[in-house]
Amino acid sequence: MDGATVVYVHGNGNKVRKDLLKAQWDRALFGTDMGVASRMAYWAPVRYGTPLPDDEPDPLAGGPPPVRELPDGRVPRTPDEFIEHTLREARRRAGPALGKRSAQAGEEELAHWLARMTYAAETLGRAEDALPAPAPSDLSEALPLPPFMRAPVFELLVKLTFEDVYAYFFGGVGEAMREVVRGELAGVRDGPLVVLGHSLGSVIAYEVLREERRDVTLLVTAGCPLGITEVQDRLALPTAVPAGVAAWSNVSDLRDLVALDHWLRPEYGPPGLVTDHLDRNASENHHGIAEYLGSATVQQGLRAVFGRVATDRAG
């Protein structure tokens, strides 16, 4: 459809520079550079001082799990120890949290989500233990790590996701993140509009659209935590489809730890505007954005608006 624009809102963790990140999303979704037809709401500088090097992969795209040490030099050995360590690091990295009882209660809510993510990772790690033994060169063979850290990139996924979400709600950076999205939306003047958010980016996009009406032909959320009670409890406004959003497509993988609760339709009215899709994400942590952008569900939704999706997509 002529004149259509898609605004991307990236997810957790540091990223490469803005123009390169936009090009990567363009290629994964359309197979080509979309020029002014796509915009990237690039909020990473709010949290991270310098972008990743151009040749460095997204830290949540997959790869071997990092070894995180506790302050005394030990590696976390149990989920409870890891949860305590991650919450402490989130407080430290986010800066001073709001010193109110409501904020403290909210922190406890998010900590409960952190616990659910970690124990889900532990379960998946134990499931991997039942698979054939890996090659001796594999990190899980070389290091005596507990299952939740041995499963590929789960530890990093949980840690980065929670720390950025914590910073968004309690670290005083939420408004700055939302302002980035507002700025990109303000640059779109005419024509059909698609807003596509990944992970925490879907929360930021949702809150911006919830607070001010904007006609959106299609809202796409991928690997989205908006179905999680602990996240819903921190939203500024009650759950609802943002005014002006004509259709909302929510896509998640059942093994995606960030989207532990996959069903938005029952809690975001009015009925009939939200469609929940379960996809199979082949990234090592089942949360990778390239895999979500290349999925048939997301592709079909964008095809309906843009009228074409190139078949020679970059993976």
PDB file of N, CA and C in Angstrom, residues 67-76:
ATOM      1  N   VAL A  67      29.370 -16.510  31.797  1.00  0.00           N
ATOM      2  CA  VAL A  67      29.524 -16.920  33.187  1.00  0.00           C
ATOM      3  C   VAL A  67      29.471 -15.674  34.050  1.00  0.00           C
ATOM      4  N   ARG A  68      28.434 -15.562  34.864  1.00  0.00           N
ATOM      5  CA  ARG A  68      28.277 -14.403  35.736  1.00  0.00           C
ATOM      6  C   ARG A  68      28.761 -14.758  37.132  1.00  0.00           C
ATOM      7  N   GLU A  69      29.529 -13.888  37.722  1.00  0.00           N
ATOM      8  CA  GLU A  69      30.040 -14.149  39.052  1.00  0.00           C
ATOM      9  C   GLU A  69      29.316 -13.304  40.082  1.00  0.00           C
ATOM     10  N   LEU A  70      29.150 -13.851  41.256  1.00  0.00           N
ATOM     11  CA  LEU A  70      28.643 -13.098  42.382  1.00  0.00           C
ATOM     12  C   LEU A  70      29.760 -12.193  42.909  1.00  0.00           C
ATOM     13  N   PRO A  71      29.410 -11.208  43.768  1.00  0.00           N
ATOM     14  CA  PRO A  71      30.444 -10.293  44.277  1.00  0.00           C
ATOM     15  C   PRO A  71      31.635 -10.997  44.912  1.00  0.00           C
ATOM     16  N   ASP A  72      31.421 -12.168  45.498  1.00  0.00           N
ATOM     17  CA  ASP A  72      32.542 -12.868  46.127  1.00  0.00           C
ATOM     18  C   ASP A  72      33.295 -13.760  45.138  1.00  0.00           C
ATOM     19  N   GLY A  73      32.957 -13.638  43.834  1.00  0.00           N
ATOM     20  CA  GLY A  73      33.668 -14.395  42.818  1.00  0.00           C
ATOM     21  C   GLY A  73      33.032 -15.725  42.466  1.00  0.00           C
ATOM     22  N   ARG A  74      31.983 -16.113  43.171  1.00  0.00           N
ATOM     23  CA  ARG A  74      31.333 -17.390  42.885  1.00  0.00           C
ATOM     24  C   ARG A  74      30.326 -17.236  41.746  1.00  0.00           C
ATOM     25  N   VAL A  75      30.074 -18.317  41.030  1.00  0.00           N
ATOM     26  CA  VAL A  75      29.011 -18.367  40.033  1.00  0.00           C
ATOM     27  C   VAL A  75      27.722 -18.758  40.749  1.00  0.00           C
ATOM     28  N   PRO A  76      26.581 -18.110  40.446  1.00  0.00           N
ATOM     29  CA  PRO A  76      25.321 -18.513  41.086  1.00  0.00           C
ATOM     30  C   PRO A  76      25.039 -19.986  40.859  1.00  0.00           C
TER      31      PRO A  76
END
